[in-house]
CSV table of C-alpha atoms in Angstrom, one decimal:
chain,number,residue,atom,x,y,z
A,1,MET,CA,-13.3,-52.8,-158.2
A,2,SER,CA,-12.1,-54.3,-154.9
A,3,ALA,CA,-9.4,-57.0,-154.8
A,4,ASP,CA,-10.6,-60.6,-154.3
A,5,PHE,CA,-10.8,-61.6,-150.7
A,6,PRO,CA,-8.3,-64.4,-150.2
A,7,LEU,CA,-10.3,-66.7,-147.9
A,8,ASP,CA,-13.5,-68.6,-148.3
A,9,HIS,CA,-16.2,-68.5,-145.7
A,10,GLU,CA,-15.0,-71.6,-143.8
A,11,GLN,CA,-11.4,-70.3,-143.7
A,12,LEU,CA,-12.5,-66.9,-142.4
A,13,ALA,CA,-14.9,-68.4,-139.8
A,14,GLY,CA,-12.0,-70.5,-138.5
A,15,LEU,CA,-9.7,-67.4,-138.4
A,16,VAL,CA,-12.3,-65.5,-136.4
A,17,LYS,CA,-12.3,-68.3,-133.8
A,18,THR,CA,-8.6,-67.6,-133.3
A,19,PHE,CA,-8.4,-63.9,-133.7
A,20,HIS,CA,-11.8,-62.6,-132.5
A,21,THR,CA,-13.3,-59.7,-134.4
A,22,PRO,CA,-12.7,-56.9,-135.1
A,23,PHE,CA,-9.3,-57.3,-136.7
A,24,TYR,CA,-7.5,-56.2,-139.9
A,25,LEU,CA,-6.4,-58.9,-142.3
A,26,TYR,CA,-3.6,-58.3,-144.9
A,27,ASP,CA,-2.5,-60.4,-147.8
A,28,GLU,CA,1.3,-60.5,-147.9
A,29,ARG,CA,1.7,-62.2,-151.3
A,30,ALA,CA,-0.7,-59.8,-153.0
A,31,ILE,CA,1.1,-56.8,-151.5
A,32,ARG,CA,4.5,-58.1,-152.6
A,33,ASP,CA,3.1,-58.7,-156.2
A,34,ASN,CA,1.5,-55.3,-156.3
A,35,LEU,CA,4.7,-53.5,-155.3
A,36,LYS,CA,6.6,-55.5,-158.0
A,37,TYR,CA,4.1,-54.3,-160.5
A,38,PHE,CA,4.5,-50.7,-159.3
A,39,THR,CA,8.2,-50.9,-159.5
A,40,LYS,CA,8.2,-52.5,-163.0
A,41,ALA,CA,6.0,-49.8,-164.4
A,42,PHE,CA,8.5,-47.1,-163.5
A,43,SER,CA,11.6,-49.1,-164.3
A,44,ILE,CA,11.7,-47.2,-167.6
A,45,PHE,CA,13.5,-44.5,-165.8
A,46,PRO,CA,17.3,-44.6,-165.1
A,47,SER,CA,16.7,-44.1,-161.4
A,48,PHE,CA,13.5,-44.9,-159.6
A,49,ARG,CA,12.3,-45.6,-156.0
A,50,GLU,CA,9.0,-45.9,-154.2
A,51,HIS,CA,9.1,-44.5,-150.6
A,52,PHE,CA,6.1,-46.1,-148.9
A,53,ALA,CA,4.1,-43.6,-146.9
A,54,VAL,CA,4.4,-45.0,-143.4
A,55,LYS,CA,1.4,-43.1,-142.2
A,56,ALA,CA,-0.7,-45.5,-144.4
A,57,MET,CA,0.3,-48.6,-142.4
A,58,PRO,CA,2.8,-47.9,-139.6
A,59,ASN,CA,3.7,-51.5,-138.8
A,60,PRO,CA,7.3,-52.7,-138.9
A,61,TYR,CA,6.3,-56.2,-140.2
A,62,MET,CA,4.8,-54.6,-143.2
A,63,LEU,CA,7.6,-52.2,-143.7
A,64,LYS,CA,10.1,-55.0,-143.6
A,65,ILE,CA,8.2,-56.9,-146.3
A,66,LEU,CA,8.2,-53.7,-148.5
A,67,GLY,CA,11.8,-53.1,-147.7
A,68,GLU,CA,12.7,-56.6,-149.0
A,69,GLU,CA,11.1,-55.6,-152.3
A,70,GLY,CA,13.4,-52.6,-152.6
A,71,CYS,CA,11.0,-50.0,-151.1
A,72,GLY,CA,12.0,-46.9,-149.1
A,73,THR,CA,9.8,-45.0,-146.7
A,74,ASP,CA,8.3,-41.6,-146.4
A,75,CYS,CA,8.0,-40.5,-142.8
A,76,SER,CA,6.4,-37.5,-141.0
A,77,SER,CA,7.3,-38.1,-137.4
A,78,LEU,CA,10.0,-39.5,-135.1
A,79,PRO,CA,8.1,-42.8,-134.4
A,80,GLU,CA,7.7,-43.3,-138.2
A,81,LEU,CA,11.5,-42.8,-138.6
A,82,MET,CA,12.1,-45.3,-135.8
A,83,LEU,CA,9.7,-47.8,-137.4
A,84,SER,CA,11.8,-47.5,-140.7
A,85,ASP,CA,14.9,-48.3,-138.7
A,86,MET,CA,13.3,-51.3,-137.1
A,87,ALA,CA,12.4,-52.6,-140.5
A,88,GLY,CA,15.9,-52.2,-141.8
A,89,ILE,CA,15.1,-49.2,-144.1
A,90,THR,CA,17.8,-46.7,-143.5
A,91,GLY,CA,19.8,-43.7,-144.8
A,92,GLU,CA,18.6,-42.0,-147.9
A,93,LYS,CA,16.0,-44.6,-148.5
A,94,VAL,CA,14.1,-42.7,-145.8
A,95,MET,CA,12.5,-39.4,-146.8
A,96,PHE,CA,11.5,-37.2,-143.8
A,97,THR,CA,8.6,-35.2,-145.2
A,98,SER,CA,7.4,-33.5,-142.1
A,99,ASN,CA,5.7,-30.2,-141.3
A,100,GLU,CA,5.8,-28.1,-138.1
A,101,THR,CA,8.6,-30.4,-137.0
A,102,PRO,CA,10.3,-30.3,-133.6
A,103,ALA,CA,14.1,-29.8,-133.6
A,104,ALA,CA,14.7,-33.2,-132.0
A,105,GLU,CA,13.1,-35.0,-134.9
A,106,PHE,CA,15.2,-33.2,-137.5
A,107,GLN,CA,18.3,-34.1,-135.4
A,108,TYR,CA,17.3,-37.8,-135.5
A,109,ALA,CA,16.7,-37.8,-139.3
A,110,TYR,CA,20.1,-36.0,-139.9
A,111,GLU,CA,22.0,-38.4,-137.6
A,112,HIS,CA,20.5,-41.4,-139.4
A,113,GLY,CA,21.4,-40.0,-142.9
A,114,ASN,CA,17.7,-39.6,-143.9
A,115,ILE,CA,16.6,-37.0,-146.5
A,116,CYS,CA,15.2,-33.9,-144.8
A,117,ASN,CA,12.3,-32.6,-147.0
A,118,LEU,CA,11.5,-29.1,-145.8
A,119,ASP,CA,8.0,-27.7,-145.9
A,120,ASP,CA,8.7,-24.0,-145.5
A,121,ILE,CA,11.5,-21.5,-146.2
A,122,THR,CA,11.8,-20.6,-142.6
A,123,HIS,CA,12.7,-24.2,-141.8
A,124,ILE,CA,16.1,-23.7,-143.3
A,125,ASP,CA,17.3,-21.5,-140.4
A,126,PHE,CA,15.3,-23.8,-138.0
A,127,LEU,CA,17.1,-26.9,-139.3
A,128,LYS,CA,20.4,-25.1,-139.3
A,129,SER,CA,19.9,-24.2,-135.6
A,130,ALA,CA,18.8,-27.7,-134.7
A,131,LEU,CA,22.0,-29.1,-136.3
A,132,GLY,CA,24.4,-26.8,-134.5
A,133,GLY,CA,24.8,-24.3,-137.4
A,134,LYS,CA,25.2,-26.6,-140.3
A,135,LEU,CA,22.9,-28.0,-143.0
A,136,PRO,CA,22.8,-31.5,-144.5
A,137,GLU,CA,24.7,-32.4,-147.6
A,138,LEU,CA,21.3,-33.1,-149.3
A,139,MET,CA,18.4,-30.7,-149.1
A,140,CYS,CA,14.9,-31.1,-150.5
A,141,PHE,CA,11.9,-28.8,-150.6
A,142,ARG,CA,8.2,-29.3,-150.9
A,143,TYR,CA,6.6,-27.2,-153.6
A,144,ASN,CA,3.0,-26.0,-153.5
A,145,PRO,CA,2.0,-24.9,-157.0
A,146,GLY,CA,-1.2,-23.2,-155.7
A,147,PRO,CA,-3.7,-22.3,-158.5
A,148,LEU,CA,-1.2,-23.5,-161.1
A,149,LYS,CA,-2.3,-27.0,-160.2
A,150,GLU,CA,-6.1,-27.6,-160.5
A,151,GLY,CA,-7.9,-30.2,-158.5
A,152,GLY,CA,-8.0,-31.2,-154.9
A,153,ASN,CA,-10.6,-33.0,-152.9
A,154,ALA,CA,-12.0,-33.4,-149.3
A,155,ILE,CA,-9.0,-35.3,-148.2
A,156,ILE,CA,-6.2,-32.8,-149.1
A,157,GLY,CA,-8.0,-29.7,-150.3
A,158,LYS,CA,-7.1,-27.3,-153.1
A,159,PRO,CA,-3.3,-26.6,-153.3
A,160,GLU,CA,-3.8,-22.9,-152.7
A,161,GLU,CA,-5.8,-23.7,-149.5
A,162,ALA,CA,-3.4,-26.4,-148.2
A,163,LYS,CA,-0.9,-25.6,-145.4
A,164,TYR,CA,1.9,-27.5,-147.1
A,165,GLY,CA,4.9,-26.4,-149.2
A,166,LEU,CA,6.7,-23.4,-150.5
A,167,THR,CA,5.5,-21.0,-153.2
A,168,ARG,CA,7.3,-20.7,-156.5
A,169,GLY,CA,9.1,-17.6,-155.4
A,170,GLN,CA,10.1,-19.0,-152.0
A,171,LEU,CA,11.4,-22.1,-153.7
A,172,PHE,CA,13.9,-20.2,-155.8
A,173,GLU,CA,15.0,-18.2,-152.7
A,174,ALA,CA,15.4,-21.4,-150.7
A,175,TYR,CA,17.6,-23.2,-153.2
A,176,ALA,CA,19.7,-20.1,-153.6
A,177,ALA,CA,20.2,-19.7,-149.9
A,178,CYS,CA,21.2,-23.3,-149.4
A,179,ARG,CA,23.6,-23.2,-152.3
A,180,ALA,CA,25.2,-20.1,-150.8
A,181,ALA,CA,25.5,-22.0,-147.5
A,182,GLY,CA,27.5,-24.8,-149.2
A,183,VAL,CA,24.7,-27.3,-149.9
A,184,ARG,CA,25.5,-29.2,-153.2
A,185,ARG,CA,22.9,-31.9,-153.5
A,186,PHE,CA,19.2,-31.1,-154.0
A,187,GLY,CA,15.8,-32.7,-154.4
A,188,LEU,CA,12.4,-31.4,-155.3
A,189,HIS,CA,9.1,-32.6,-154.0
A,190,THR,CA,5.4,-32.0,-154.3
A,191,MET,CA,2.2,-33.6,-153.0
A,192,VAL,CA,-1.0,-32.1,-154.5
A,193,ALA,CA,-3.5,-35.0,-154.6
A,194,SER,CA,-5.0,-37.8,-152.5
A,195,ASN,CA,-6.9,-40.8,-153.9
A,196,GLU,CA,-6.8,-39.4,-157.5
A,197,LEU,CA,-7.9,-41.8,-160.2
A,198,ASN,CA,-7.1,-39.6,-163.3
A,199,PRO,CA,-3.8,-40.8,-164.6
A,200,ASP,CA,-3.2,-37.6,-166.5
A,201,PHE,CA,-3.2,-35.7,-163.2
A,202,PHE,CA,0.2,-37.3,-162.3
A,203,VAL,CA,1.7,-36.7,-165.8
A,204,ASP,CA,0.8,-33.1,-165.5
A,205,THR,CA,2.4,-32.9,-162.0
A,206,ALA,CA,5.6,-34.3,-163.4
A,207,ASP,CA,5.5,-31.7,-166.2
A,208,ILE,CA,5.4,-28.9,-163.7
A,209,LEU,CA,8.3,-30.3,-161.7
A,210,PHE,CA,10.4,-30.9,-164.7
A,211,ASP,CA,10.0,-27.3,-165.8
A,212,LEU,CA,11.1,-26.2,-162.4
A,213,CYS,CA,14.2,-28.5,-162.6
A,214,VAL,CA,15.3,-26.9,-165.9
A,215,GLU,CA,14.6,-23.4,-164.6
A,216,LEU,CA,16.5,-23.9,-161.4
A,217,LYS,CA,19.5,-25.1,-163.3
A,218,ASP,CA,19.4,-22.3,-165.8
A,219,LYS,CA,18.8,-19.5,-163.2
A,220,LEU,CA,20.6,-20.7,-160.1
A,221,GLY,CA,23.0,-23.4,-161.3
A,222,VAL,CA,21.2,-25.8,-159.0
A,223,ARG,CA,21.0,-29.4,-160.3
A,224,ILE,CA,18.1,-31.4,-158.9
A,225,GLU,CA,19.1,-35.0,-158.5
A,226,PHE,CA,15.6,-36.4,-157.9
A,227,VAL,CA,12.0,-35.3,-158.1
A,228,ASP,CA,9.5,-36.8,-155.6
A,229,LEU,CA,6.1,-36.8,-157.2
A,230,GLY,CA,4.4,-37.4,-153.9
A,231,GLY,CA,1.6,-39.8,-153.5
A,232,GLY,CA,-2.1,-39.4,-154.2
A,233,ILE,CA,-2.6,-42.3,-156.6
A,234,GLY,CA,-6.0,-43.6,-155.8
A,235,ILE,CA,-7.6,-47.0,-155.7
A,236,PRO,CA,-11.1,-47.9,-157.0
A,237,TYR,CA,-13.1,-48.0,-153.8
A,238,LYS,CA,-16.4,-47.9,-155.6
A,239,PRO,CA,-17.9,-50.4,-158.0
A,240,GLY,CA,-17.3,-49.3,-161.6
A,241,GLN,CA,-14.2,-47.2,-160.8
A,242,LYS,CA,-11.0,-48.1,-162.7
A,243,LYS,CA,-7.6,-48.8,-161.3
A,244,VAL,CA,-4.9,-46.2,-162.3
A,245,ASP,CA,-2.9,-47.5,-165.2
A,246,LEU,CA,0.6,-47.1,-163.8
A,247,GLU,CA,2.3,-48.0,-167.1
A,248,TYR,CA,0.3,-45.3,-168.8
A,249,VAL,CA,1.4,-42.8,-166.2
A,250,ALA,CA,5.1,-43.9,-166.5
A,251,ARG,CA,5.0,-43.6,-170.3
A,252,GLY,CA,3.5,-40.2,-170.1
A,253,ILE,CA,6.1,-39.0,-167.6
A,254,ARG,CA,8.9,-40.6,-169.6
A,255,LYS,CA,7.8,-38.7,-172.8
A,256,ILE,CA,8.1,-35.4,-170.9
A,257,TYR,CA,11.4,-36.5,-169.3
A,258,ASP,CA,12.9,-37.1,-172.8
A,259,ALA,CA,11.6,-33.8,-174.1
A,260,LYS,CA,12.7,-31.6,-171.2
A,261,ILE,CA,15.1,-33.3,-168.8
A,262,VAL,CA,17.4,-35.0,-171.2
A,263,PRO,CA,18.1,-31.9,-173.5
A,264,ALA,CA,18.7,-29.8,-170.3
A,265,GLY,CA,21.5,-32.1,-169.3
A,266,LEU,CA,19.7,-33.3,-166.2
A,267,ASP,CA,19.6,-37.0,-167.1
A,268,PRO,CA,19.8,-39.1,-165.0
A,269,LEU,CA,17.1,-37.6,-162.7
A,270,GLY,CA,15.7,-39.8,-160.0
A,271,ILE,CA,12.0,-40.4,-160.0
A,272,TYR,CA,10.5,-41.0,-156.6
A,273,TRP,CA,7.0,-41.7,-155.3
A,274,GLU,CA,5.7,-41.8,-151.8
A,275,CYS,CA,2.5,-43.8,-152.3
A,276,GLY,CA,0.8,-45.8,-149.6
A,277,ARG,CA,-2.8,-46.4,-150.6
A,278,PRO,CA,-2.1,-48.0,-154.0
A,279,ILE,CA,0.5,-50.3,-152.5
A,280,THR,CA,-1.4,-51.9,-149.6
A,281,GLY,CA,-4.9,-50.4,-149.7
A,282,PRO,CA,-6.6,-53.0,-151.8
A,283,TYR,CA,-5.1,-55.9,-149.9
A,284,GLY,CA,-6.3,-55.2,-146.4
A,285,TRP,CA,-9.8,-55.9,-145.0
A,286,LEU,CA,-11.5,-55.0,-141.7
A,287,ILE,CA,-13.2,-58.1,-140.4
A,288,THR,CA,-16.1,-57.4,-138.0
A,289,THR,CA,-19.2,-59.3,-136.7
A,290,ALA,CA,-22.8,-58.2,-136.8
A,291,ILE,CA,-23.9,-58.1,-133.1
A,292,HIS,CA,-27.0,-56.0,-133.1
A,293,GLU,CA,-29.9,-55.0,-135.4
A,294,LYS,CA,-32.3,-52.1,-135.0
A,295,HIS,CA,-35.4,-51.2,-137.0
A,296,ILE,CA,-36.7,-47.6,-136.6
A,297,TYR,CA,-36.9,-45.1,-139.4
A,298,ARG,CA,-34.1,-47.1,-141.1
A,299,ASP,CA,-32.8,-50.6,-140.7
A,300,TYR,CA,-29.5,-50.7,-138.9
A,301,ILE,CA,-26.9,-53.4,-138.4
A,302,GLY,CA,-24.6,-52.9,-135.4
A,303,ALA,CA,-21.0,-54.2,-135.8
A,304,ASP,CA,-18.4,-54.9,-133.2
A,305,ALA,CA,-16.0,-52.6,-135.0
A,306,CYS,CA,-16.6,-48.8,-135.0
A,307,MET,CA,-15.2,-45.6,-136.4
A,308,ALA,CA,-12.3,-45.8,-133.9
A,309,ASP,CA,-11.1,-48.8,-136.1
A,310,LEU,CA,-11.9,-47.3,-139.5
A,311,MET,CA,-12.6,-43.6,-139.5
A,312,ARG,CA,-12.5,-42.8,-143.3
A,313,PRO,CA,-16.3,-43.3,-143.9
A,314,GLY,CA,-17.1,-41.0,-140.9
A,315,MET,CA,-14.4,-38.5,-141.5
A,316,TYR,CA,-14.6,-38.1,-145.3
A,317,GLY,CA,-17.8,-39.8,-146.2
A,318,ALA,CA,-15.6,-42.4,-147.9
A,319,TYR,CA,-17.0,-45.4,-149.6
A,320,HIS,CA,-15.8,-48.9,-148.7
A,321,GLU,CA,-17.3,-52.0,-150.3
A,322,LEU,CA,-18.9,-54.3,-147.7
A,323,THR,CA,-19.6,-58.0,-148.2
A,324,VAL,CA,-21.3,-60.6,-145.9
A,325,SER,CA,-19.1,-63.7,-145.7
A,326,GLY,CA,-20.9,-66.7,-147.0
A,327,LYS,CA,-23.6,-64.6,-148.6
A,328,GLU,CA,-21.6,-63.2,-151.6
A,329,ASP,CA,-24.0,-64.7,-154.1
A,330,ALA,CA,-27.2,-64.0,-152.1
A,331,PRO,CA,-29.7,-61.4,-153.4
A,332,LYS,CA,-29.1,-57.8,-152.2
A,333,ASP,CA,-32.7,-57.3,-151.2
A,334,HIS,CA,-32.2,-55.4,-147.9
A,335,VAL,CA,-31.1,-51.8,-147.3
A,336,TYR,CA,-29.1,-51.1,-144.2
A,337,ASP,CA,-27.0,-48.6,-142.4
A,338,VAL,CA,-24.1,-50.6,-141.0
A,339,VAL,CA,-22.9,-48.8,-137.9
A,340,GLY,CA,-20.5,-49.0,-135.0
A,341,SER,CA,-20.9,-48.2,-131.3
A,342,LEU,CA,-19.3,-44.8,-131.1
A,343,CYS,CA,-21.4,-42.0,-129.7
A,344,GLU,CA,-21.3,-40.1,-133.0
A,345,ASN,CA,-24.0,-40.4,-135.7
A,346,CYS,CA,-21.3,-40.4,-138.4
A,347,ASP,CA,-20.0,-43.8,-137.1
A,348,LYS,CA,-21.3,-45.6,-140.2
A,349,PHE,CA,-19.4,-48.0,-142.5
A,350,ALA,CA,-22.2,-48.1,-145.0
A,351,VAL,CA,-25.2,-45.8,-145.5
A,352,GLN,CA,-28.4,-47.1,-147.2
A,353,ARG,CA,-26.4,-49.9,-148.7
A,354,GLU,CA,-28.2,-52.7,-150.6
A,355,LEU,CA,-27.0,-55.9,-149.0
A,356,PRO,CA,-28.1,-59.5,-148.4
A,357,LYS,CA,-30.2,-60.1,-145.3
A,358,ILE,CA,-27.7,-59.9,-142.4
A,359,ASP,CA,-28.2,-62.1,-139.3
A,360,ILE,CA,-26.7,-61.6,-135.9
A,361,GLY,CA,-23.3,-63.4,-135.9
A,362,ASP,CA,-22.7,-62.9,-139.6
A,363,ILE,CA,-19.1,-61.9,-140.5
A,364,LEU,CA,-18.8,-58.7,-142.4
A,365,ILE,CA,-15.8,-57.9,-144.6
A,366,ILE,CA,-15.0,-54.2,-145.2
A,367,HIS,CA,-12.8,-53.9,-148.2
A,368,ASP,CA,-9.9,-51.7,-149.4
A,369,ALA,CA,-8.9,-51.0,-145.8
A,370,GLY,CA,-5.2,-51.8,-146.1
A,371,ALA,CA,-4.1,-48.2,-146.0
A,372,HIS,CA,-5.2,-45.3,-143.7
A,373,GLY,CA,-7.3,-47.9,-141.8
A,374,ARG,CA,-5.9,-49.1,-138.5
A,375,ALA,CA,-3.3,-46.3,-138.8
A,376,MET,CA,-6.0,-43.7,-138.2
A,377,GLY,CA,-7.5,-45.4,-135.2
A,378,PHE,CA,-8.2,-43.5,-132.0
A,379,ASN,CA,-9.5,-44.0,-128.5
A,380,TYR,CA,-12.4,-41.6,-128.3
A,381,ASN,CA,-15.3,-43.0,-126.1
A,382,GLY,CA,-12.7,-45.2,-124.5
A,383,LYS,CA,-12.7,-47.5,-127.5
A,384,LEU,CA,-9.8,-50.0,-127.8
A,385,ARG,CA,-8.2,-50.3,-131.2
A,386,CYS,CA,-8.3,-53.7,-133.0
A,387,GLY,CA,-5.3,-55.8,-134.0
A,388,GLU,CA,-3.7,-56.8,-137.3
A,389,VAL,CA,-3.3,-60.2,-138.8
A,390,LEU,CA,-1.0,-61.1,-141.8
A,391,LEU,CA,-1.8,-63.8,-144.2
A,392,ARG,CA,1.6,-65.3,-145.2
A,393,PRO,CA,2.4,-66.7,-148.6
A,394,ASP,CA,2.4,-70.2,-147.2
A,395,GLY,CA,-1.1,-69.8,-145.9
A,396,SER,CA,-0.3,-69.4,-142.3
A,397,PHE,CA,-1.3,-66.4,-140.2
A,398,LYS,CA,0.8,-64.0,-138.1
A,399,GLU,CA,-0.7,-61.5,-135.6
A,400,ILE,CA,1.5,-58.5,-136.3
A,401,ARG,CA,-0.3,-56.2,-133.8
A,402,ARG,CA,-2.4,-57.4,-130.9
A,403,ARG,CA,-5.6,-55.7,-130.0
A,404,GLU,CA,-5.5,-53.0,-127.3
A,405,THR,CA,-6.4,-53.8,-123.8
A,406,ILE,CA,-7.9,-51.9,-120.9
A,407,ASP,CA,-4.4,-51.8,-119.3
A,408,ASP,CA,-3.1,-50.1,-122.5
A,409,TYR,CA,-5.8,-47.5,-122.3
A,410,PHE,CA,-5.0,-46.7,-118.7
A,411,ALA,CA,-1.2,-47.0,-119.1
A,412,THR,CA,-0.5,-43.3,-119.3
A,413,LEU,CA,-2.6,-42.4,-116.3
A,414,ASP,CA,-1.2,-42.1,-112.7
A,415,LEU,CA,-3.8,-44.3,-111.2
A,416,ASN,CA,-2.1,-44.3,-107.8
A,417,GLY,CA,-1.9,-40.5,-107.8
A,418,VAL,CA,-5.6,-40.1,-108.5
A,419,LYS,CA,-6.5,-42.0,-105.4
A,420,SER,CA,-4.8,-39.4,-103.2
A,421,PHE,CA,-5.7,-36.4,-105.4
A,422,ARG,CA,-7.5,-33.6,-103.6
């Protein structure tokens, strides 16, 4: 079930006059409260930290808000590392979980004291070369359990088909090599789900990692100081779906922790997450306006937003709840495809959706777009990506990213050169 939209129709209509559609709207108070709930659920562990997945919402304003609530970040590129710095999130509060990474990005992470989480055994030598023949004090590896971990979906795929991580055998070889090279601090990471709603899935993942921690200590003398359980906690996009009970997940993991980690002498063991979607996802909305209608074999409503603003429905067939502002209580007696202007037939926000009658000029609210929304935007068809607006706790609004302009689109082109090009 989607989070309640924080504005009434009159407030939203006023906002649209200031920030013309399309734009994203985020609720700061709700996001802060949600992160507090997330943190409280896992406070039953002696050491816990959430590293927000920057890829979900790469905006320094939002990262600063999350950082003020004690959050770290998980990054996968140099710009994401730099955004963390801008937001005041530094050192080991930044996890660099990258893959196929250029040497310069590893150098930046190392120089800033960030945790380098390696995706492959060959990256040990690559990292060592990038750092002038040395390795960081703290090393972490991403584990891919393959068929040991059942599940997967269209977003991340089955573990054994995913490009990420080390096999079990490689994992032991990697830790042994690093220990022989003088590394003395170690972490363990995995990421095997995306938008998963079954809470037992995450308890099972922790069980697998805890067994590895014990075995690495027994066989190699390697003491893991934290396990990063990745992300993948889903949100209820569709009506009738239930929110993941984080307290249930935490209790389930704590039970295994007490049964395996404590007797093995590995307590305290840090418990990390790198969630993005369950932190900000429910508290962001794409606001768009109905500007066209078409009646052929189906009834279509054309919006001024398109797949370039929110690609999840077109890319994954993902469902997002859609409401018509001011018509929330009107009968849903029409069936529409709500579409954008991209020259692709998959550019649809809703397919054969029962909705109230939509008139030209109606404001449409696309829900649960606070993660992997604006972040996944693109410029195909010459589309200009929309901006982002933050609803502050005092009721004021702050534009935290302006919409793109034609000048932005042409900025990387040598327009003077093309005039003389032969």
